[in-house]
Amino acid sequence: MKKCIFENNLKSVYVDGNYAMKVFAKDYHKTDVLYEALNTSRVEDAGVSIPKLVSVSVEDGQWVITSEYAQGITLAALMEQHPEHMNEYIDKLVEYQIDFQSKTNPLLLKLKDKLARQISSLTDLDSSIRYELETRLESMPKHTKLCHGDYSPENIIVTTDDNNMITTITAVDWVHATQGNASADVANTYLLIKLRNSDAADLYLNRFCEATNTSKDYVTKWLPIVAAARLTKKKPEEKDLLEQWIDVVDFQ
C-alpha cells in the first residue's frame, strides 16, 4: 500500500513496496524535474551506490520521479536517538563522502559556475562583499570530483545492527550534484550540520581533514563562498548564521 513519508508545498514522497515516488506540485517546472532525474542518472553513471532511478512519468497532471526505495532511517534521526555513538556515525558519514568524491562525471554542472551564479544573484548583499566573494571563488583550485551539494544527515539513509551501529549507508536527493572541489562540498556539509549541531559539525570537519590529510584552513576558505550561496535558499532561520560566516572572513 502506498504510504506518504514526506510532504510540503512543492512535492510529496510516497513509498510503495521497494519503490519511492516523488510527486511534484502541478505548477512545478518540468525543466527542474527532468534536471533532477538527469543528475541522479549521472551520479549513477559515476558509479556511486545510490537508490537507482526507475522512471519519470506524469500522473494526474503531476510529474513523478520513481526510484528504488532506500530502506532505513535518516542519519539525522539516528544521531538524535543515539548521541553516544556520534563519533562512529560521523566516521561513516565521512567514509561515504570520501568514496563518492573519488568519482566524477564530466557531464555534471561545474560547481564553480553554479556558485558564481548564486553569488551574483545576491543583489541585497553589499556589492563590495559580492566582489570579494567572486574574487575568492575565482582564485580557488578547479577540481572535477563528484560533489553532492546538499550532503547532510537529513539526506543520508542508514540501516543499523542490534547495537545501533551503521551497517549500510547511502545518500539521496542528488539534484544539486556537481563536479568540483571536494573541499567546497565539505565546507557546505559543515555549514549544514553547524546549523543544527555545532559540536557534531566541528567533529565532522576534524574527522574529514584527518582522514584525507586536508588542511582545515583550506576547507574553511570555502566557508564564506558556500555560506553566501546558501543564502539564495532564503531560509529565515539560517540567515543570521550564514551572514556571520560571510562577515567574519578576512578578505586578503
C-alpha positions as MATLAB code, in Angstrom:
seq = 'MKKCIFENNLKSVYVDGNYAMKVFAKDYHKTDVLYEALNTSRVEDAGVSIPKLVSVSVEDGQWVITSEYAQGITLAALMEQHPEHMNEYIDKLVEYQIDFQSKTNPLLLKLKDKLARQISSLTDLDSSIRYELETRLESMPKHTKLCHGDYSPENIIVTTDDNNMITTITAVDWVHATQGNASADVANTYLLIKLRNSDAADLYLNRFCEATNTSKDYVTKWLPIVAAARLTKKKPEEKDLLEQWIDVVDFQ';
ca = [
       0.000    0.000    0.000;
       1.326    3.428   -0.942;
       2.390    5.483    2.087;
       3.294    9.191    2.260;
       6.571    9.739    4.140;
       7.186   13.408    3.290;
       5.110   16.353    2.121;
       5.482   20.094    1.571;
       4.102   22.688   -0.849;
       6.376   21.605   -3.691;
       6.495   17.816   -3.531;
       5.391   14.682   -1.719;
       7.240   11.398   -1.357;
       5.409    8.075   -1.268;
       6.682    4.562   -0.666;
       5.131    1.585   -2.406;
       6.973   -1.663   -1.738;
      10.544   -1.334   -2.976;
       9.941    1.977   -4.737;
       9.843    5.634   -3.705;
       7.783    8.082   -5.755;
       8.487   11.800   -5.593;
       5.329   13.582   -6.754;
       5.766   17.236   -7.697;
       3.186   20.014   -7.418;
       1.278   20.727  -10.620;
       2.996   24.094  -11.084;
       6.482   22.651  -10.566;
       8.680   23.392  -13.576;
       9.131   20.451  -15.937;
      12.725   21.504  -16.561;
      13.557   21.182  -12.856;
      12.014   17.710  -12.651;
      13.921   16.463  -15.679;
      17.141   18.065  -14.427;
      16.823   16.226  -11.111;
      16.264   12.925  -12.895;
      19.194   13.558  -15.243;
      21.514   14.483  -12.372;
      20.563   11.342  -10.469;
      21.258    9.259  -13.549;
      24.665   10.888  -13.994;
      25.583   10.140  -10.384;
      24.619    6.511  -11.039;
      26.813    6.539  -14.149;
      29.712    7.755  -11.999;
      29.453    4.500  -10.049;
      28.062    5.793   -6.756;
      25.976    3.407   -4.663;
      22.608    5.189   -4.512;
      18.927    4.253   -4.960;
      18.628    3.873   -8.721;
      16.295    5.933  -10.882;
      13.462    3.799  -12.248;
      11.213    6.128  -14.242;
       9.969    9.643  -14.881;
       6.261    9.952  -15.606;
       3.177   12.157  -15.396;
       0.185   11.099  -13.309;
      -2.948   13.235  -12.972;
      -1.087   16.222  -14.353;
       1.825   15.895  -11.898;
       5.393   14.870  -12.675;
       6.624   11.820  -10.781;
      10.181   10.530  -10.311;
      10.264    6.887   -9.223;
      13.408    5.425   -7.673;
      14.408    2.435   -5.643;
      13.418    2.873   -2.014;
      16.328    3.128    0.414;
      15.359    1.126    3.486;
      16.349    2.538    6.874;
      16.235    5.837    8.717;
      17.976    9.152    8.243;
      21.348    9.671    9.835;
      19.893   12.808   11.433;
      17.308   10.711   13.294;
      19.937    8.162   14.316;
      22.238   10.877   15.687;
      19.375   12.285   17.722;
      18.370    8.892   19.096;
      21.886    7.677   19.941;
      24.249   10.612   20.512;
      26.563    8.275   22.436;
      27.667    6.844   19.074;
      28.278   10.231   17.426;
      31.955    9.525   16.733;
      31.162    6.310   14.865;
      28.311    7.937   12.932;
      30.477   10.840   11.825;
      33.176    8.414   10.694;
      30.644    6.608    8.470;
      29.391    9.912    7.061;
      32.962   10.887    6.182;
      33.806    7.449    4.770;
      30.870    7.512    2.347;
      31.627   11.087    1.302;
      35.260   10.257    0.559;
      34.086    7.316   -1.532;
      31.733    9.268   -3.786;
      34.167   12.176   -4.057;
      36.676    9.740   -5.557;
      34.386    9.532   -8.594;
      33.398   12.018  -11.267;
      31.211   12.569  -14.313;
      32.308   15.213  -16.847;
      28.686   15.829  -17.858;
      27.753   17.276  -14.462;
      27.500   21.033  -13.985;
      30.721   22.666  -12.761;
      30.448   23.667   -9.105;
      32.362   26.944   -9.524;
      29.959   28.047  -12.265;
      26.956   27.325  -10.047;
      28.454   29.128   -7.054;
      29.313   32.138   -9.211;
      25.724   32.427  -10.424;
      24.372   32.100   -6.889;
      26.660   34.797   -5.514;
      25.941   37.198   -8.371;
      22.206   36.802   -7.705;
      22.555   38.157   -4.148;
      21.639   41.730   -5.045;
      20.804   42.528   -1.406;
      24.424   41.847   -0.449;
      26.811   44.795   -0.470;
      28.470   44.984   -3.881;
      31.971   45.128   -2.371;
      31.323   41.910   -0.439;
      29.990   40.237   -3.589;
      33.121   41.298   -5.435;
      35.387   39.884   -2.730;
      33.446   36.601   -2.720;
      33.620   36.342   -6.506;
      37.345   37.092   -6.428;
      37.958   34.429   -3.786;
      35.895   31.896   -5.720;
      37.809   32.542   -8.914;
      41.119   32.011   -7.103;
      40.146   28.594   -5.717;
      41.592   25.491   -7.405;
      39.448   23.836  -10.065;
      38.764   20.134   -9.491;
      36.341   17.641  -11.035;
      35.377   15.487   -8.054;
      31.759   14.486   -7.547;
      30.078   16.841   -5.073;
      26.622   16.196   -3.594;
      25.678   19.818   -2.963;
      23.320   19.047   -0.076;
      25.169   16.314    1.820;
      23.689   16.475    5.302;
      22.452   13.884    7.834;
      18.888   14.561    6.680;
      19.775   13.282    3.196;
      21.650   10.186    4.363;
      19.794    6.886    4.823;
      21.296    4.173    7.017;
      20.500    0.749    8.414;
      21.848   -0.434   11.756;
      22.557   -3.597   13.705;
      21.275   -4.540   17.157;
      23.893   -2.267   18.737;
      22.721    0.770   16.727;
      25.879    0.760   14.626;
      25.600    1.594   10.937;
      25.665   -1.377    8.566;
      24.712    0.335    5.282;
      24.721    3.958    4.190;
      23.612    5.869    1.103;
      22.673    9.412    0.170;
      19.549   10.666   -1.582;
      18.483   13.937   -3.255;
      21.305   14.358   -5.768;
      19.589   17.187   -7.613;
      22.394   19.596   -6.650;
      25.250   17.272   -7.652;
      28.126   18.924   -9.498;
      31.751   18.331  -10.418;
      34.186   20.459   -8.484;
      36.404   20.904   -5.461;
      35.724   18.356   -2.732;
      36.609   20.848    0.000;
      33.818   23.138   -1.161;
      31.350   20.290   -0.670;
      32.886   19.578    2.742;
      32.530   23.236    3.731;
      28.883   23.100    2.680;
      28.260   19.946    4.718;
      29.967   21.565    7.696;
      27.615   24.538    7.462;
      24.540   22.334    7.114;
      25.475   20.387   10.242;
      26.539   23.555   12.070;
      23.054   24.993   11.622;
      21.703   22.167   13.779;
      24.534   20.732   15.885;
      27.679   22.793   16.367;
      29.677   20.086   18.159;
      28.866   17.470   15.511;
      29.912   19.914   12.781;
      33.303   20.533   14.365;
      33.809   16.798   14.861;
      32.894   16.182   11.211;
      35.373   18.736    9.904;
      38.169   17.384   12.078;
      37.493   13.787   11.039;
      37.331   14.603    7.326;
      40.561   16.583    7.396;
      42.311   13.818    9.342;
      41.058   11.077    7.022;
      42.074   12.902    3.842;
      45.168   14.738    5.114;
      43.480   18.002    4.143;
      44.361   21.295    5.810;
      41.429   22.662    7.806;
      42.362   26.158    6.611;
      41.898   25.015    3.019;
      38.342   23.904    3.753;
      37.425   26.987    5.777;
      38.479   29.252    2.894;
      35.375   27.938    1.155;
      33.040   28.776    4.047;
      32.160   32.378    3.077;
      31.541   31.258   -0.502;
      29.207   28.381    0.347;
      27.531   30.447    3.074;
      26.726   33.152    0.525;
      25.437   30.543   -1.918;
      23.247   29.077    0.827;
      21.641   32.496    1.326;
      19.929   32.030   -2.031;
      17.707   29.399   -0.344;
      16.098   32.315    1.536;
      15.505   30.419    4.769;
      14.956   32.993    7.538;
      16.085   30.626   10.279;
      19.521   30.307    8.631;
      20.106   33.921    7.613;
      21.885   35.220   10.738;
      24.403   32.396   10.980;
      25.174   32.434    7.268;
      25.750   36.182    7.288;
      28.103   35.768   10.249;
      30.212   33.363    8.224;
      30.441   35.908    5.448;
      31.159   38.874    7.729;
      33.942   37.314    9.800;
      36.106   36.480    6.825;
      39.276   38.445    6.300;
      39.305   39.078    2.544;
      43.015   39.248    1.905;
];
